[in-house]
Amino acid sequence: MSATAPSPESPATDQLTVVLIGNPNTGKSTLFNALSGMKARIGNFPGVTVEKKTGRYRDDEGEITLVDLPGTYSLSPRSADEMVSVDVMLGRLKDVGRPDAVVCIVDASNLERNLYLFSQVRDLEIPVVLVLNMWDLATRRGVTIDVDALRERLGVPIVTTSAHRRQGLDELRSAIRDAAARERIAPDRVFPQPFYDEVERLREWLAERDRDGVPTYLLERMLFDIGGESEHRFAQSTSDELPTYLQQARQRLAENGCRVPAAETKHRYTWIRERLDGIVTRTEADTVTASDRIDRVITHRVWGLLFFAGLMFLVFQAIYNWAGPFMELIEAGQEAIAGSIAGALPPGTLRSLLIDGVVAGVGGVVVFLPQICFLFLFIAILEDCGYMARAAFLMDKLMTRLGLSGKSFVPLMSSFACAIPGVMATRVIENRRDRMVTILVAPLMSCSARLPVYLLLIATFVPATSLGGWGQGMALFAMHLVGALVAIPVAWILRKTFFKGETPPFVMELPPYKWPSPRVVLHRVYDRGMAFITRAGTLIFCTTVVVWAAGYFPGDHTELNAVTAEIEQLDAAAPLDEAGEARLAELEATEHRVSGRLIETSYLGQIGHAIEPAVRPLGWDWRIGVGAIASFPAREVIIATLGTIYSLGGEVDEEDPGLRQSIRHATWPDGTPVYNIPVAFSIMVFFALCAQCAATLMVIRRETNSWGWPIFTFTYMTLLAYVAALVTYQVGMLLMA
């Protein structure tokens, strides 16, 4: 049995900090939500992409702060992101503090595999509560566990729960208080004595170099994790002597029969099997479960893929089409608010700011909510019922060829509807390298915002009768395919440069199927929606206002305001006689002409003229350049911008015949046409590959907790788009010659 260690200073009983940790698919997040009442604060730990989720609840003795760590199979940190969990439990993060207890959640029906993480948590010498979750499912599967005997052997409080049924919560709250008040228990000695001797030698070696006080667990990790984050962190302060010393230490361990890293797995599982001997029994009814029978079809290499394809079609149909009416409703509300402001204020700077800056900025945030909510509704259902693990298993073989994992498939496919929910959906990917690469290539998928650009240029320059009537459809299909094809080499390059390392073997437990909890599902949808609004919405709004200001100033809008005011007076006096109709048409033409002149002389127009030499090799003039810059908040803005520049007004859409006519007849100063088929495809290829979406970049900023990655994304995608557009135009002109 374990020995009792001296108790540190007792925590304040009125307020405790408790960390929740567990393997993926053990119901950890469900338990967190049940304890905290689904009132959680979500952010990121400083400097890393790891999500920080905290919640609180009160009991008779005071307040408990819960910290929900990402699901993990072990505490072997190999990156800064993976190190966060260890730092949290060692009390090395100031914004969390030292935890008073750890709740380790395991799947009651799979104790042997789950207790590996528990054995590492015990080595941290923190009071632990072991939660055997999914107790009802384990019972139905014929699993019997002698909890009292297991409690005696492990020397920690053990509670059985069924989180999705909210069973066992009171017992868990009581156990948390009991554990925090207990004396800390020194962990069992799992490894041979030579290993602990090497740990002490390493401690002395570091102390000689003024690095004393290193936690024992980090010393153990330095020995076990070859090239891990613990070694990297301390190597910087030991003049690069540490890697050499550790290599020699591991050699000594190997000579003593403790070869690293295989020794850790071997000895931990030996310890686990000894503790479980005679504790867990299974009936023969457990050999073939209902989940096993379903998996024979769901994970079949043919039927499973067909089922997955149909399910993904349903998901994307929901994101693309079902969300449409809700998005239209939001846009209608946006137009109604803008109309109310226009009726209450005279034309001028304030009205333009409110309508084109504030209302457009808020609308540019809220309009994405339906797609985000639909995507996360499906993700939450699939995760909670147990299918998401099967989907990742099915797609892993394909995604591994790209250097990714099966879990990258759903976020990437979701990005065809909108990259914003796609990027946010990467939170299902535990491996940091896979998650980061998926985030960085997701914007290459051809989202729905690019569609207006494709429709305008294809309808204008690709004859409907080309290729036997299939020309326009094939052109549209090709544009949607460009980004996906380019993403393959981009992902490969990213894995060979910024995110080096072998793709980890696909390790995932297939949880038993269960009915999803409506409470959990709806909370996750609400959680993700609010996270988008509060964390990315402000940045999107600010970007919209900045672009509005660039397109509005420094021109004198006196004439435009006067013309707009007279137009509104005539509209209010309708019906008009013949003279009134003629005057209205004259004023609208003047409004369009003045608007075009103002945008040309604005800061945005000046930038367009300045970059014209750079875009001329693409076949573009300054007007196309302005449209590309103005569409930074949202790609589809280019349509309204071109409408304004060509004196047609900003209300035109991609089907407007006047806009198509103006584009077709636009000329250079020497009278030659600006647009032709190579120019049209040059623009479409640029928009297919560029990062013309501030909302996506802001979400990347929030998801990576760094400005560096959205800047990198914008830079690499813009350069990629420029080169591809250049090649498209130049090759197209050669073919036309």
XYZ file of C-alpha atoms in Angstrom:
737
model
C 0.000 0.000 0.000
C 0.999 3.624 -0.423
C 2.789 5.552 2.285
C 1.365 8.740 3.739
C 3.277 11.924 2.950
C 3.308 15.013 5.163
C 0.283 17.187 4.490
C 0.935 20.633 3.021
C -0.927 23.609 4.296
C -4.632 22.788 4.219
C -6.658 24.633 1.556
C -9.277 27.166 2.518
C -12.412 25.106 2.986
C -14.717 27.780 1.640
C -13.126 27.855 -1.821
C -11.446 25.028 -3.727
C -9.972 24.611 -7.208
C -10.626 21.201 -8.735
C -9.301 19.897 -12.054
C -11.229 17.405 -14.230
C -9.196 15.103 -16.464
C -9.935 11.930 -18.399
C -9.630 10.032 -21.658
C -11.707 11.160 -24.643
C -15.199 9.630 -24.765
C -15.425 9.045 -21.016
C -18.171 11.631 -20.476
C -15.821 14.152 -18.850
C -17.400 17.218 -20.459
C -20.886 15.919 -19.659
C -19.873 15.537 -16.023
C -18.345 19.026 -16.011
C -21.568 20.525 -17.366
C -23.676 18.589 -14.858
C -21.558 19.808 -11.928
C -21.272 23.422 -13.033
C -24.884 23.768 -14.106
C -23.680 24.399 -17.681
C -22.422 27.841 -16.697
C -18.883 27.847 -18.016
C -16.336 30.447 -19.074
C -14.368 29.515 -22.172
C -11.084 30.971 -23.338
C -7.561 29.825 -24.083
C -4.619 29.307 -21.797
C -2.005 32.048 -22.403
C 0.245 31.444 -25.406
C -1.246 28.104 -26.535
C -4.196 26.754 -28.486
C -5.543 24.727 -25.566
C -9.070 25.670 -24.586
C -9.559 26.761 -21.010
C -13.001 25.897 -19.649
C -13.863 26.861 -16.088
C -17.102 26.547 -14.153
C -18.301 26.966 -10.584
C -20.790 25.504 -8.168
C -21.554 26.027 -4.496
C -22.112 23.507 -1.748
C -22.778 23.855 1.977
C -19.128 24.707 2.682
C -18.412 27.234 -0.064
C -17.536 27.608 -3.735
C -15.807 25.065 -5.968
C -14.008 26.203 -9.142
C -13.832 23.485 -11.807
C -11.169 23.456 -14.526
C -11.997 21.107 -17.422
C -8.850 19.949 -19.218
C -8.884 18.552 -22.780
C -9.403 14.811 -23.136
C -6.095 12.949 -23.224
C -4.846 9.376 -23.085
C -1.698 10.196 -21.094
C 0.234 12.993 -19.388
C 3.323 12.696 -21.585
C 3.755 16.261 -22.897
C 5.439 16.451 -26.294
C 4.445 20.020 -27.156
C 3.710 23.297 -25.376
C -0.018 22.618 -25.799
C 0.214 19.158 -24.235
C 2.300 20.597 -21.396
C -0.602 22.774 -20.266
C -2.402 19.922 -18.493
C 0.725 19.079 -16.499
C 1.379 22.736 -15.676
C -2.208 23.195 -14.472
C -2.031 20.248 -12.088
C 1.415 21.237 -10.814
C 0.127 24.739 -10.097
C 2.565 26.347 -12.525
C -0.042 28.582 -14.223
C -0.785 31.777 -12.314
C -4.307 32.241 -13.662
C -5.347 28.826 -12.310
C -3.271 28.340 -9.180
C -2.447 25.074 -7.492
C -5.441 22.703 -7.590
C -6.729 21.313 -4.324
C -7.901 18.059 -5.913
C -8.113 16.250 -9.244
C -11.160 14.364 -10.489
C -10.025 11.626 -12.878
C -12.922 10.315 -14.974
C -12.706 6.817 -16.458
C -15.048 4.601 -18.451
C -16.271 1.982 -15.992
C -16.433 -0.643 -18.740
C -12.802 -0.099 -19.805
C -10.901 0.277 -16.551
C -7.565 -1.218 -17.566
C -6.989 1.199 -20.449
C -8.313 4.236 -18.595
C -6.312 3.669 -15.416
C -3.087 4.364 -17.330
C -3.867 8.087 -17.161
C -4.963 7.696 -13.525
C -1.587 6.154 -12.631
C 0.169 9.222 -14.073
C -2.162 11.592 -12.221
C -1.290 9.857 -8.925
C 2.398 10.526 -9.584
C 1.638 14.246 -9.308
C 0.943 13.737 -5.580
C -2.353 15.636 -5.656
C -5.525 14.417 -3.899
C -7.444 12.386 -6.475
C -11.062 11.325 -6.793
C -11.531 8.445 -9.226
C -14.888 8.576 -11.022
C -16.187 5.399 -12.643
C -18.482 7.046 -15.186
C -20.994 5.405 -17.534
C -21.820 3.026 -14.680
C -25.237 2.220 -16.132
C -23.724 1.239 -19.481
C -21.091 -0.919 -17.799
C -23.807 -2.684 -15.828
C -25.839 -3.345 -18.971
C -22.738 -4.761 -20.620
C -22.325 -7.273 -17.826
C -19.330 -5.608 -16.162
C -19.152 -6.044 -12.394
C -16.648 -4.049 -10.293
C -15.929 -4.530 -6.584
C -15.731 -0.803 -5.833
C -14.884 -1.224 -2.126
C -11.962 -3.537 -2.894
C -10.737 -1.225 -5.662
C -10.973 1.746 -3.295
C -8.854 -0.142 -0.770
C -6.203 -1.128 -3.327
C -5.863 2.292 -4.938
C -6.120 4.269 -1.709
C -8.292 7.028 -3.218
C -11.988 7.965 -3.026
C -14.008 6.279 -5.777
C -17.451 7.373 -6.955
C -19.696 5.700 -9.542
C -21.647 8.052 -11.827
C -23.827 8.138 -14.920
C -23.229 11.736 -15.931
C -25.710 11.811 -18.805
C -28.415 10.730 -16.343
C -27.074 13.079 -13.642
C -26.644 10.145 -11.257
C -23.969 10.153 -8.560
C -23.378 13.922 -8.568
C -24.088 14.445 -4.857
C -21.703 11.646 -3.924
C -19.037 13.178 -6.190
C -19.395 16.642 -4.624
C -18.977 15.106 -1.197
C -15.948 13.060 -2.327
C -14.280 16.192 -3.716
C -14.514 17.897 -0.326
C -13.232 14.779 1.448
C -10.279 14.376 -0.935
C -9.210 18.022 -0.640
C -9.171 17.719 3.164
C -7.140 14.491 3.170
C -3.428 14.132 3.656
C -1.650 13.710 0.366
C -0.665 10.164 -0.497
C 2.761 9.425 -1.927
C 2.324 7.366 -5.112
C 3.176 3.686 -5.337
C 6.593 2.899 -6.735
C 5.626 1.580 -10.139
C 9.087 1.387 -11.714
C 12.296 -0.452 -10.778
C 14.602 1.170 -8.215
C 17.276 2.144 -10.823
C 14.739 4.514 -12.391
C 14.154 6.387 -9.123
C 17.913 6.519 -8.574
C 18.270 8.218 -11.958
C 15.534 10.681 -11.033
C 17.500 11.736 -7.945
C 20.743 11.984 -9.927
C 18.966 14.221 -12.443
C 17.607 16.382 -9.612
C 21.140 16.859 -8.231
C 22.560 17.527 -11.709
C 20.012 20.303 -12.316
C 20.533 21.754 -8.820
C 24.240 22.128 -9.573
C 23.189 24.312 -12.504
C 20.865 26.480 -10.413
C 17.730 24.621 -11.486
C 16.636 23.181 -8.189
C 13.032 22.784 -7.106
C 11.963 20.972 -10.295
C 8.856 18.837 -9.564
C 9.555 15.121 -9.416
C 6.991 14.393 -12.131
C 8.816 16.665 -14.604
C 12.104 14.904 -13.803
C 10.435 11.587 -14.605
C 9.013 12.981 -17.837
C 12.460 14.204 -18.913
C 13.753 10.660 -18.636
C 10.755 9.014 -20.299
C 9.839 11.477 -23.083
C 12.640 11.561 -25.629
C 12.618 15.072 -27.124
C 9.537 15.946 -25.066
C 8.409 19.348 -23.855
C 9.883 18.875 -20.354
C 13.338 18.294 -21.824
C 12.937 21.207 -24.231
C 11.823 23.589 -21.465
C 14.827 22.947 -19.216
C 17.402 22.442 -21.982
C 17.284 26.158 -22.759
C 18.659 27.007 -19.303
C 21.371 24.331 -19.113
C 23.521 25.380 -22.086
C 22.188 22.464 -24.165
C 23.933 19.976 -21.845
C 20.660 18.407 -20.779
C 19.951 16.354 -23.943
C 23.405 14.768 -23.713
C 22.983 14.015 -20.017
C 19.528 12.492 -20.566
C 20.849 10.313 -23.379
C 23.512 8.953 -21.025
C 20.940 8.454 -18.255
C 18.655 6.500 -20.585
C 21.600 4.341 -21.598
C 22.266 3.532 -17.938
C 18.575 2.662 -17.473
C 18.687 0.337 -20.483
C 21.712 -1.437 -19.011
C 19.665 -1.949 -15.821
C 16.730 -3.488 -17.689
C 14.610 -0.345 -17.833
C 14.669 0.599 -21.492
C 13.021 3.958 -22.307
C 10.314 4.607 -23.431
C 8.890 1.062 -23.458
C 9.481 0.651 -19.713
C 6.771 3.144 -18.743
C 3.966 1.354 -20.576
C 5.165 -2.079 -19.432
C 5.407 -1.244 -15.724
C 2.285 0.924 -15.531
C 0.094 -1.791 -17.060
C 1.679 -4.375 -14.797
C 0.738 -2.194 -11.819
C -2.800 -1.716 -13.176
C -3.369 -5.446 -13.744
C -2.199 -6.217 -10.220
C -4.692 -3.709 -8.798
C -7.556 -5.013 -10.938
C -6.875 -8.697 -10.319
C -10.130 -10.191 -9.015
C -11.812 -6.779 -8.997
C -13.489 -6.755 -12.426
C -15.586 -9.571 -13.820
C -17.457 -9.776 -17.103
C -20.345 -12.001 -18.108
C -20.357 -13.817 -21.421
C -23.200 -11.545 -22.519
C -20.616 -8.807 -22.772
C -18.683 -10.541 -25.539
C -20.985 -9.332 -28.325
C -22.820 -6.128 -27.510
C -25.414 -4.140 -29.413
C -22.664 -1.611 -30.228
C -20.590 -4.429 -31.739
C -23.480 -5.516 -33.950
C -24.093 -1.936 -35.135
C -20.380 -1.467 -35.817
C -20.364 -4.445 -38.175
C -22.337 -2.212 -40.551
C -21.303 1.304 -39.500
C -17.540 0.604 -39.702
C -17.728 -1.710 -42.724
C -15.339 -0.619 -45.475
C -18.218 -0.380 -47.984
C -21.492 0.031 -46.102
C -19.841 2.175 -43.471
C -18.507 4.594 -46.077
C -21.879 4.775 -47.813
C -23.611 5.534 -44.515
C -20.973 8.147 -43.707
C -21.339 9.767 -47.136
C -25.109 10.013 -46.714
C -24.752 11.444 -43.235
C -22.217 14.040 -44.396
C -24.554 15.012 -47.230
C -27.269 15.634 -44.649
C -24.905 17.722 -42.505
C -23.705 19.863 -45.399
C -27.224 20.224 -46.742
C -28.196 21.599 -43.342
C -25.259 23.998 -43.228
C -25.690 25.127 -46.821
C -29.454 25.131 -47.358
C -31.323 24.656 -44.090
C -29.474 27.574 -42.547
C -30.471 29.717 -45.552
C -33.912 30.827 -44.309
C -32.483 31.806 -40.924
C -29.676 33.739 -42.581
C -32.205 35.485 -44.828
C -34.261 36.345 -41.741
C -31.196 37.892 -40.114
C -30.410 39.831 -43.287
C -34.023 41.027 -43.438
C -33.755 42.217 -39.855
C -30.498 43.939 -40.719
C -32.184 45.708 -43.639
C -35.133 46.703 -41.432
C -32.813 48.250 -38.839
C -30.861 50.027 -41.562
C -34.138 51.325 -43.001
C -35.201 52.629 -39.585
C -31.904 54.452 -39.193
C -32.227 55.908 -42.699
C -35.702 57.156 -41.828
C -34.566 58.738 -38.576
C -31.329 60.386 -39.722
C -30.558 62.594 -42.716
C -27.890 61.445 -45.196
C -24.423 62.064 -43.781
C -21.404 60.580 -42.058
C -23.253 59.437 -38.937
C -25.928 57.611 -40.924
C -23.335 55.982 -43.149
C -21.324 54.895 -40.118
C -24.360 53.377 -38.424
C -25.728 51.641 -41.536
C -22.590 50.662 -43.470
C -20.301 50.298 -40.459
C -22.167 49.336 -37.285
C -25.233 47.532 -38.667
C -23.227 45.878 -41.443
C -20.566 44.877 -38.895
C -23.047 43.363 -36.452
C -24.913 41.689 -39.298
C -21.630 40.311 -40.619
C -21.213 38.541 -37.284
C -24.753 37.344 -36.556
C -25.412 36.097 -40.099
C -22.951 33.216 -39.559
C -24.762 31.959 -36.459
C -27.253 29.645 -38.221
C -24.482 27.774 -40.021
C -22.419 27.513 -36.849
C -25.376 26.301 -34.815
C -26.433 23.689 -37.387
C -22.885 22.335 -37.678
C -22.368 22.037 -33.948
C -25.834 20.584 -33.481
C -24.813 17.677 -35.707
C -21.339 17.417 -34.176
C -22.788 17.379 -30.657
C -25.327 14.681 -31.576
C -22.717 12.542 -33.335
C -20.251 12.893 -30.469
C -22.770 12.213 -27.724
C -24.238 9.137 -29.400
C -20.768 7.703 -30.097
C -20.687 7.916 -33.911
C -18.010 10.610 -34.258
C -15.275 8.188 -33.191
C -16.438 5.773 -35.922
C -16.398 8.537 -38.564
C -12.819 9.424 -37.622
C -11.884 5.734 -37.854
C -13.414 5.413 -41.330
C -11.640 8.489 -42.736
C -8.296 8.004 -41.026
C -6.719 5.999 -43.855
C -7.528 8.701 -46.430
C -6.518 11.622 -44.211
C -3.260 9.951 -43.141
C -2.056 10.258 -46.729
C -2.316 14.035 -46.265
C -0.426 13.886 -42.993
C -3.635 14.423 -41.000
C -5.967 12.209 -39.013
C -9.510 11.015 -39.551
C -10.781 13.724 -37.221
C -9.703 16.391 -39.730
C -12.275 15.291 -42.282
C -15.430 16.779 -40.767
C -13.920 20.257 -40.150
C -12.504 20.377 -43.687
C -15.743 19.279 -45.306
C -17.692 21.713 -43.135
C -15.526 24.500 -44.514
C -17.099 24.035 -47.948
C -20.163 25.704 -46.455
C -18.245 28.184 -44.307
C -14.687 28.121 -42.973
C -15.738 29.721 -39.676
C -17.617 26.727 -38.218
C -15.048 24.493 -39.924
C -12.166 26.119 -38.046
C -14.122 26.035 -34.800
C -14.896 22.343 -35.367
C -11.167 21.507 -35.207
C -11.564 21.407 -31.423
C -12.500 17.731 -31.833
C -8.849 17.067 -32.863
C -6.679 16.336 -29.812
C -3.325 16.224 -31.622
C -1.971 19.771 -31.859
C -0.115 19.300 -35.167
C -3.149 17.832 -36.894
C -5.381 20.551 -35.463
C -3.103 23.397 -36.548
C -2.632 22.057 -40.086
C -6.393 21.559 -40.406
C -7.024 25.136 -39.244
C -4.504 26.532 -41.743
C -5.884 24.672 -44.777
C -9.590 24.904 -43.919
C -9.946 28.405 -45.497
C -8.844 26.905 -48.841
C -12.104 24.979 -49.090
C -14.442 26.857 -51.431
C -17.078 28.311 -49.104
C -20.472 29.659 -50.111
C -19.271 33.295 -49.913
C -17.191 32.729 -53.050
C -20.253 31.614 -55.018
C -21.500 35.110 -56.040
C -18.099 35.862 -57.612
C -18.153 32.589 -59.541
C -21.746 33.054 -60.724
C -21.161 36.620 -61.935
C -18.027 35.892 -63.964
C -19.044 32.465 -65.284
C -22.442 33.734 -66.455
C -20.780 36.753 -68.098
C -17.847 35.109 -69.864
C -18.489 31.348 -70.167
C -21.046 30.713 -72.930
C -24.025 28.644 -71.820
C -23.664 26.495 -74.941
C -19.978 25.654 -74.418
C -18.993 21.991 -74.069
C -22.429 20.825 -75.120
C -24.160 22.985 -72.536
C -22.013 21.694 -69.673
C -19.407 24.473 -69.798
C -20.791 26.723 -67.078
C -21.471 23.847 -64.711
C -18.007 22.394 -65.236
C -16.425 25.810 -64.658
C -18.338 26.189 -61.391
C -17.352 22.663 -60.325
C -13.700 23.352 -61.170
C -13.687 26.499 -59.046
C -15.041 24.577 -56.065
C -12.390 21.901 -56.640
C -9.385 24.251 -56.860
C -9.055 24.895 -53.142
C -9.438 21.246 -52.149
C -6.746 20.161 -54.620
C -4.356 22.906 -53.541
C -4.943 22.021 -49.866
C -3.279 18.619 -50.403
C 0.262 19.899 -51.157
C -0.174 22.792 -48.691
C -0.997 20.353 -45.866
C 1.977 18.188 -46.863
C 4.343 21.191 -46.848
C 3.060 22.388 -43.470
C 3.665 18.944 -41.966
C 7.200 18.896 -43.387
C 8.091 22.404 -42.162
C 6.216 24.078 -39.314
C 4.624 20.940 -37.873
C 7.244 18.264 -38.291
C 6.772 14.856 -36.775
C 5.233 11.565 -37.667
C 1.477 11.383 -37.821
C 0.616 9.671 -34.538
C -0.956 6.224 -34.786
C -4.720 6.353 -34.745
C -5.617 5.493 -31.169
C -9.238 5.941 -30.209
C -11.623 3.938 -28.114
C -14.965 3.322 -29.753
C -17.446 4.233 -27.031
C -20.705 2.300 -26.772
C -23.656 3.844 -28.582
C -26.170 5.739 -26.470
C -29.006 8.162 -26.955
C -27.643 11.721 -26.992
C -28.717 13.921 -24.111
C -30.823 16.884 -25.370
C -29.527 18.973 -22.464
C -25.886 18.291 -23.384
C -26.446 18.736 -27.124
C -28.279 22.059 -26.803
C -25.718 23.340 -24.335
C -22.857 22.588 -26.720
C -24.649 24.405 -29.537
C -25.278 27.395 -27.276
C -21.706 27.227 -25.987
C -20.152 27.299 -29.473
C -22.511 29.989 -30.735
C -21.787 32.290 -27.810
C -18.068 31.596 -28.107
C -18.182 32.799 -31.716
C -20.187 35.928 -30.888
C -18.130 36.974 -27.890
C -14.666 35.907 -29.002
C -14.580 36.592 -32.742
C -17.554 38.901 -33.202
C -15.893 42.014 -31.817
C -12.900 41.626 -34.106
C -15.097 41.073 -37.164
C -17.150 44.141 -36.260
C -14.041 46.314 -35.868
C -12.671 45.131 -39.221
C -15.943 46.030 -40.972
C -15.886 49.554 -39.499
C -12.254 50.061 -40.552
C -12.983 49.044 -44.157
C -16.068 51.307 -44.170
C -13.907 54.239 -43.054
C -11.330 53.493 -45.761
C -14.065 53.556 -48.411
C -15.790 56.670 -47.027
C -13.001 59.128 -46.278
C -11.589 61.650 -47.235
C -14.136 62.575 -49.917
C -16.655 65.401 -49.691
C -20.102 63.764 -49.542
C -22.138 66.998 -49.604
C -23.418 66.504 -53.157
C -24.136 62.814 -52.590
C -26.032 63.535 -49.376
C -28.157 66.177 -51.089
C -28.980 63.869 -53.994
C -29.799 60.993 -51.618
C -32.093 63.220 -49.565
C -34.024 64.316 -52.690
C -34.347 60.713 -53.862
C -35.802 59.726 -50.511
C -38.294 62.612 -50.692
C -39.459 61.485 -54.128
C -39.729 57.864 -52.963
C -41.870 59.001 -50.043
C -44.149 60.959 -52.397
C -44.883 57.996 -54.701
C -46.745 57.439 -56.938
C -44.958 59.915 -59.213
C -46.067 61.448 -62.464
C -43.980 61.228 -65.636
C -41.878 64.268 -64.728
C -41.275 62.889 -61.244
C -40.189 59.514 -62.627
C -37.768 61.241 -64.999
C -36.349 63.353 -62.160
C -35.953 60.243 -59.987
C -34.090 58.420 -62.748
C -31.822 61.451 -63.249
C -31.075 61.658 -59.527
C -30.315 57.930 -59.248
C -27.883 58.183 -62.165
C -26.223 61.138 -60.442
C -26.076 59.223 -57.152
C -24.386 56.280 -58.820
C -21.898 58.497 -60.648
C -20.985 60.489 -57.537
C -20.668 57.300 -55.444
C -18.275 55.843 -58.011
C -16.178 59.029 -57.985
C -16.077 59.106 -54.179
C -14.938 55.519 -53.818
C -12.240 56.122 -56.448
C -10.893 59.115 -54.477
C -11.287 57.437 -51.061
C -8.392 55.847 -49.199
C -9.616 52.526 -50.533
C -9.556 53.832 -54.113
C -6.135 55.350 -53.597
C -4.852 51.983 -52.423
C -6.430 50.422 -55.510
C -4.587 52.826 -57.802
C -1.377 52.244 -55.844
C -1.516 48.469 -56.273
C -2.542 48.574 -59.943
C 1.046 47.951 -61.153
C 1.104 44.810 -58.989
C -2.214 43.475 -60.306
C -1.680 44.407 -63.967
C 0.182 41.103 -64.608
C -3.038 39.362 -63.513
C -5.001 41.275 -66.157
C -6.660 43.475 -63.524
C -7.205 47.226 -63.434
C -7.475 49.388 -60.314
C -11.218 48.779 -60.048
C -10.773 45.030 -59.664
C -8.007 45.738 -57.140
C -10.354 47.944 -55.103
C -13.004 45.230 -55.200
C -10.504 42.674 -53.876
C -9.447 44.975 -51.015
C -13.014 46.001 -50.140
C -14.037 42.340 -49.940
C -11.651 41.695 -47.056
C -14.490 41.682 -44.478
C -16.444 39.270 -46.703
C -15.709 38.027 -50.210
C -19.177 38.697 -51.586
C -18.727 42.447 -50.939
C -16.850 42.667 -54.242
C -20.186 42.540 -56.093
C -21.552 45.656 -54.364
C -18.160 47.390 -54.684
C -18.001 46.799 -58.430
C -21.593 47.994 -58.709
C -20.623 51.276 -57.001
C -17.454 51.712 -59.053
C -19.337 51.156 -62.318
C -21.982 53.712 -61.202
C -24.719 51.133 -60.795
C -25.161 51.491 -57.035
C -24.247 49.134 -54.237
C -27.551 47.240 -54.300
C -26.708 45.120 -57.355
C -26.187 41.360 -57.092
C -24.406 38.745 -59.202
C -27.478 38.325 -61.450
C -27.825 42.026 -62.259
C -27.753 42.416 -66.078
C -26.466 45.994 -65.806
C -23.406 44.862 -63.843
C -22.679 42.091 -66.325
C -22.993 44.567 -69.177
C -20.690 47.089 -67.491
C -18.060 44.437 -66.851
C -18.271 43.160 -70.393
C -17.731 46.673 -71.805
C -15.147 47.969 -69.300
C -12.007 49.177 -71.098
C -8.464 50.293 -70.429
C -7.537 53.939 -71.270
C -6.427 52.769 -74.730
C -9.875 51.294 -75.415
C -8.994 47.602 -75.122
C -11.374 45.471 -73.018
C -10.393 44.931 -69.388
C -12.241 41.642 -69.057
C -11.943 38.470 -71.083
C -12.035 34.767 -70.229
C -8.427 34.631 -68.849
C -9.124 37.702 -66.665
C -12.390 36.201 -65.415
C -10.695 32.937 -64.450
C -7.772 34.856 -62.959
C -10.197 36.658 -60.621
C -12.035 33.451 -59.738
C -8.817 31.532 -59.009
C -7.617 34.407 -56.830
C -10.837 34.415 -54.834
C -10.788 30.611 -54.621
C -7.403 30.669 -52.864
C -7.067 34.037 -51.114
C -7.874 34.805 -47.470
C -10.520 37.434 -48.249
C -12.525 36.804 -45.087
C -11.788 38.788 -41.960
C -14.258 36.672 -39.989
C -12.274 33.497 -40.688
C -8.987 35.167 -39.778
C -10.434 36.445 -36.524
C -11.684 32.973 -35.645
C -8.203 31.586 -36.377
C -6.828 34.260 -34.053
C -9.135 33.108 -31.283
C -8.661 29.397 -31.895
C -4.838 29.610 -31.959
C -4.610 32.322 -29.290
C -2.057 34.132 -31.444
C -1.970 36.866 -34.073
C 0.905 35.091 -35.796
C -1.164 32.308 -37.365
C -3.905 34.478 -38.931
C -1.159 36.742 -40.311
C 0.616 33.664 -41.643
C -2.649 32.361 -43.129
C -3.405 35.674 -44.833
C 0.145 35.937 -46.176
C 0.547 32.433 -47.545
C -2.951 32.324 -49.046
C -2.605 35.763 -50.661
C 0.770 34.868 -52.194
C -0.601 31.509 -53.315
C -3.666 33.182 -54.825
C -1.551 35.803 -56.579
C 0.796 33.257 -58.169
C -2.091 31.006 -59.211
C -4.017 33.953 -60.707
C -0.872 35.103 -62.517
C -0.300 31.679 -64.047
C -3.986 31.383 -64.962
C -4.036 34.724 -66.792
C -0.700 34.386 -68.550
C -1.346 30.819 -69.707
C -4.867 31.783 -70.765
C -3.583 34.682 -72.868
C -1.034 32.407 -74.518
C -3.763 29.926 -75.416
C -5.907 32.732 -76.863
C -3.051 34.132 -78.929
